[in-house]
Amino acid sequence: GAGVSQSPSNKVTEKGKDVELRCDPISGHTALYWYRQRLGQGLEFLIYFQGNSAPDKSGLPSDRFSAERTGESVSTLTIQRTQQEDSAVYLCASSLTSGRYNEQFFGPGTRLTVL
Amino acid sequence: DAKTTQPPSMDCAEGRAANLPCNHSTISGNEYVYWYRQIHSQGPQYIIHGLKNNETNEMASLIITEDRKSSTLILPHATLRDTAVYYCIVRATNNAGNMLTFGGGTRLMVKP
């Protein structure tokens, strides 16, 4: 079946521009997560959505980062006024519920390069 | 979440068992041990998880010591496609968001 998809797969932008990254979770998955992975490092949690509850934004590094989710479907991560330190792979994951037993399914990521 | 310690890299011969250790000496009684792996240029992939009993699935086995302070992920017959970074993660029960805290992981290189 279809897994988590993300677009674009690669994005090159200039410093100061805004970018929007898209995630399509697995159908029926109520929980959705965004992570960031810098080169050679582990994943950093950014934000998580669970159903219609208010999102947990505790991992967002600055107010330039925001995310939205339409119901239990598509999510977009927006980075405003991009900086070079924003260069990373942005990974989206979804799971059936946010309970601790449920594995997360990851998308292939969007590689963002800020020049 | 409890911190985990893993060796940064390991080699394994193709067809042999790969044993990946993880120390989690500060784990508390209600925390689970999860293993994920990340193949180059892909998102992480769930492998297995456990609380205190040993677990086995189609991908791997997880051996957790009696005191739960360490665990070992075993890939019984490693193939070249198992070359990846393997992450050991411990999750707290009050981690309501289910977000995963990844450390540096172990880079496993399976060699022919």
Coordinates of C-alpha atoms in Angstrom, one line a residue:
Chain A
G1 CA 0.0 0.0 0.0
A2 CA 0.9 3.7 -0.2
G3 CA 3.4 4.9 2.4
V4 CA 4.1 8.4 3.5
S5 CA 5.0 10.7 0.7
Q6 CA 6.7 14.0 0.7
S7 CA 7.3 16.7 -1.8
P8 CA 9.4 18.1 -3.2
S9 CA 12.2 15.5 -2.8
N10 CA 14.8 18.3 -3.2
K11 CA 14.5 22.0 -2.7
V12 CA 17.3 24.6 -3.3
T13 CA 16.5 28.1 -2.3
E14 CA 18.2 31.4 -1.6
K15 CA 18.7 32.8 1.8
G16 CA 15.7 34.9 2.8
K17 CA 13.2 33.1 0.7
D18 CA 10.2 31.3 2.1
V19 CA 9.7 27.5 1.4
E20 CA 6.8 25.2 1.8
L21 CA 7.2 21.4 2.3
R22 CA 4.4 19.0 1.9
C23 CA 3.6 15.6 3.6
D24 CA 0.9 13.1 2.7
P25 CA 0.5 10.7 5.5
I26 CA -0.8 7.1 5.3
S27 CA -4.5 7.2 5.0
G28 CA -6.2 6.7 8.4
H29 CA -3.2 7.7 10.4
T30 CA -4.3 10.3 13.0
A31 CA -0.9 11.3 14.2
L32 CA 1.7 13.2 12.1
Y33 CA 5.2 14.3 13.0
W34 CA 7.8 16.5 11.4
Y35 CA 11.5 16.0 12.1
R36 CA 14.7 17.7 10.9
Q37 CA 17.9 15.8 10.2
R38 CA 21.1 17.8 9.7
L39 CA 24.0 16.2 7.8
G40 CA 25.5 13.3 9.8
Q41 CA 23.2 13.8 12.8
G42 CA 20.2 12.2 14.3
L43 CA 16.6 13.4 14.0
E44 CA 15.3 16.5 15.8
F45 CA 11.6 16.6 16.6
L46 CA 9.9 19.7 15.3
I47 CA 6.1 19.4 15.6
Y48 CA 3.4 16.8 16.0
F49 CA -0.4 16.7 15.1
Q50 CA -2.9 14.4 16.7
G51 CA -6.4 14.5 15.3
N52 CA -8.1 17.8 16.0
S53 CA -6.1 18.6 19.1
A54 CA -3.8 21.6 19.2
P55 CA -0.4 20.7 17.7
D56 CA 2.7 20.2 19.9
K57 CA 5.0 22.9 18.6
S58 CA 7.6 22.5 21.3
G59 CA 10.4 21.4 18.8
L60 CA 10.1 24.3 16.4
P61 CA 13.5 26.1 16.5
S62 CA 12.1 29.6 15.8
D63 CA 9.1 31.6 14.9
R64 CA 10.1 31.3 11.2
F65 CA 8.9 27.7 11.3
S66 CA 5.2 26.9 11.2
A67 CA 3.1 23.9 10.1
E68 CA -0.5 23.2 9.4
R69 CA -2.5 20.1 8.9
T70 CA -5.9 19.8 7.2
G71 CA -8.0 17.4 9.3
E72 CA -6.2 14.1 9.3
S73 CA -4.6 14.4 5.9
V74 CA -2.0 16.6 4.3
S75 CA 0.4 18.7 6.3
T76 CA 2.6 21.6 5.2
L77 CA 5.8 22.8 6.9
T78 CA 6.6 26.4 6.1
I79 CA 10.0 28.1 6.8
Q80 CA 10.0 31.8 6.3
R81 CA 13.1 33.9 5.6
T82 CA 15.3 30.8 5.3
Q83 CA 18.8 30.8 6.7
Q84 CA 21.7 28.6 5.7
E85 CA 21.4 26.7 9.0
D86 CA 18.0 25.6 7.9
S87 CA 19.7 23.3 5.4
A88 CA 18.7 19.8 6.3
V89 CA 16.5 16.8 5.4
Y90 CA 13.0 17.4 6.7
L91 CA 11.2 14.1 7.5
C92 CA 7.6 13.5 8.0
A93 CA 6.1 10.5 9.8
S94 CA 2.7 9.2 10.6
S95 CA 1.2 6.7 13.0
L96 CA -2.2 5.2 13.8
T97 CA -2.4 6.9 17.2
S98 CA 0.0 8.8 19.4
G99 CA 0.1 6.0 21.9
R100 CA 3.6 4.8 22.7
Y101 CA 3.1 1.4 21.2
N102 CA 2.5 2.5 17.7
E103 CA 5.3 2.6 15.2
Q104 CA 6.0 5.6 13.1
F105 CA 6.2 5.3 9.3
F106 CA 8.5 7.8 7.7
G107 CA 8.5 9.4 4.3
P108 CA 11.6 9.7 2.2
G109 CA 12.2 13.3 3.3
T110 CA 12.7 16.7 1.6
R111 CA 16.3 17.7 1.2
L112 CA 16.4 21.5 1.7
T113 CA 19.5 23.5 0.7
V114 CA 19.7 27.2 1.5
L115 CA 22.4 29.0 -0.5
Chain B
D1 CA 13.5 10.0 27.9
A2 CA 16.5 7.9 29.1
K3 CA 19.7 8.5 27.2
T4 CA 21.1 5.7 25.1
T5 CA 24.7 5.0 24.2
Q6 CA 25.7 3.1 21.1
P7 CA 29.0 2.5 19.3
P8 CA 29.4 4.9 16.4
S9 CA 30.2 2.2 13.8
M10 CA 30.4 -1.6 13.3
D11 CA 31.4 -3.9 10.5
C12 CA 29.8 -7.3 9.8
A13 CA 30.5 -10.0 7.2
E14 CA 27.6 -10.8 4.8
G15 CA 25.7 -13.8 6.0
R16 CA 26.9 -13.6 9.6
A17 CA 24.9 -12.3 12.6
A18 CA 25.1 -8.6 13.3
N19 CA 24.9 -7.9 17.1
L20 CA 24.3 -4.2 17.8
P21 CA 24.6 -3.2 21.5
C22 CA 22.9 -0.3 23.2
N23 CA 23.3 0.9 26.8
H24 CA 20.4 2.6 28.6
S25 CA 21.5 2.5 32.2
T26 CA 19.1 5.1 33.3
I27 CA 16.0 3.5 31.9
S28 CA 13.0 3.5 34.1
G29 CA 10.5 0.6 34.7
N30 CA 7.8 1.8 32.2
E31 CA 10.1 2.8 29.4
Y32 CA 10.3 0.7 26.2
V33 CA 13.3 0.1 24.0
Y34 CA 12.7 0.8 20.3
W35 CA 15.0 0.2 17.4
Y36 CA 14.8 2.0 14.0
R37 CA 17.2 2.0 11.1
Q38 CA 17.9 4.5 8.4
I39 CA 19.3 3.3 5.1
H40 CA 21.1 6.0 3.1
S41 CA 18.9 8.7 1.6
Q42 CA 15.7 7.1 3.1
G43 CA 13.5 7.9 6.1
P44 CA 13.9 5.8 9.3
Q45 CA 12.3 2.4 9.4
Y46 CA 10.9 0.7 12.5
I47 CA 12.5 -2.6 13.4
I48 CA 11.3 -3.9 16.7
H49 CA 10.6 -2.8 20.3
G50 CA 10.3 -4.4 23.7
L51 CA 9.9 -3.8 27.4
K52 CA 11.7 -6.6 29.3
N53 CA 11.1 -9.8 27.5
N54 CA 13.1 -10.8 24.4
E55 CA 11.3 -10.1 21.2
T56 CA 11.6 -11.5 17.7
N57 CA 10.0 -10.6 14.4
E58 CA 10.8 -11.2 10.7
M59 CA 13.5 -8.5 10.7
A60 CA 15.4 -9.0 13.9
S61 CA 15.6 -10.2 17.5
L62 CA 15.9 -7.9 20.5
I63 CA 17.6 -9.2 23.7
I64 CA 17.1 -7.1 26.8
T65 CA 19.2 -7.8 29.9
E66 CA 17.5 -8.7 33.1
D67 CA 18.3 -5.4 34.7
R68 CA 17.1 -3.6 31.5
K69 CA 20.2 -1.4 31.4
S70 CA 21.3 -2.7 28.0
S71 CA 20.0 -4.4 25.0
T72 CA 21.2 -6.0 21.8
L73 CA 19.6 -6.0 18.4
I74 CA 20.5 -9.1 16.4
L75 CA 20.2 -9.4 12.6
P76 CA 20.6 -13.1 12.3
H77 CA 22.0 -13.3 8.7
A78 CA 23.1 -9.8 7.6
T79 CA 22.9 -8.9 4.0
L80 CA 24.4 -6.0 2.1
R81 CA 21.0 -4.3 2.2
D82 CA 21.2 -4.2 6.0
T83 CA 23.9 -1.5 5.7
A84 CA 22.4 1.4 7.6
V85 CA 22.5 3.5 10.7
Y86 CA 20.7 1.8 13.6
Y87 CA 19.1 3.8 16.3
C88 CA 18.3 2.6 19.8
I89 CA 15.6 4.7 21.4
V90 CA 14.0 4.6 24.8
R91 CA 10.6 6.2 25.2
A92 CA 8.9 7.4 28.4
T93 CA 5.3 6.7 29.1
N94 CA 4.5 10.4 29.6
N95 CA 5.9 11.1 26.1
A96 CA 2.4 11.8 25.0
G97 CA 3.3 13.0 21.6
N98 CA 5.1 9.7 20.8
M99 CA 7.9 11.7 19.2
L100 CA 11.1 9.9 18.9
T101 CA 14.4 11.2 20.3
F102 CA 17.2 10.0 18.1
G103 CA 20.9 9.8 19.2
G104 CA 23.8 9.2 16.9
G105 CA 23.1 5.6 16.3
T106 CA 25.5 2.9 15.0
R107 CA 26.6 2.9 11.4
L108 CA 26.6 -0.8 10.4
M109 CA 28.6 -1.7 7.4
V110 CA 27.9 -5.2 6.0
K111 CA 30.8 -6.3 3.8
P112 CA 30.9 -9.1 1.2

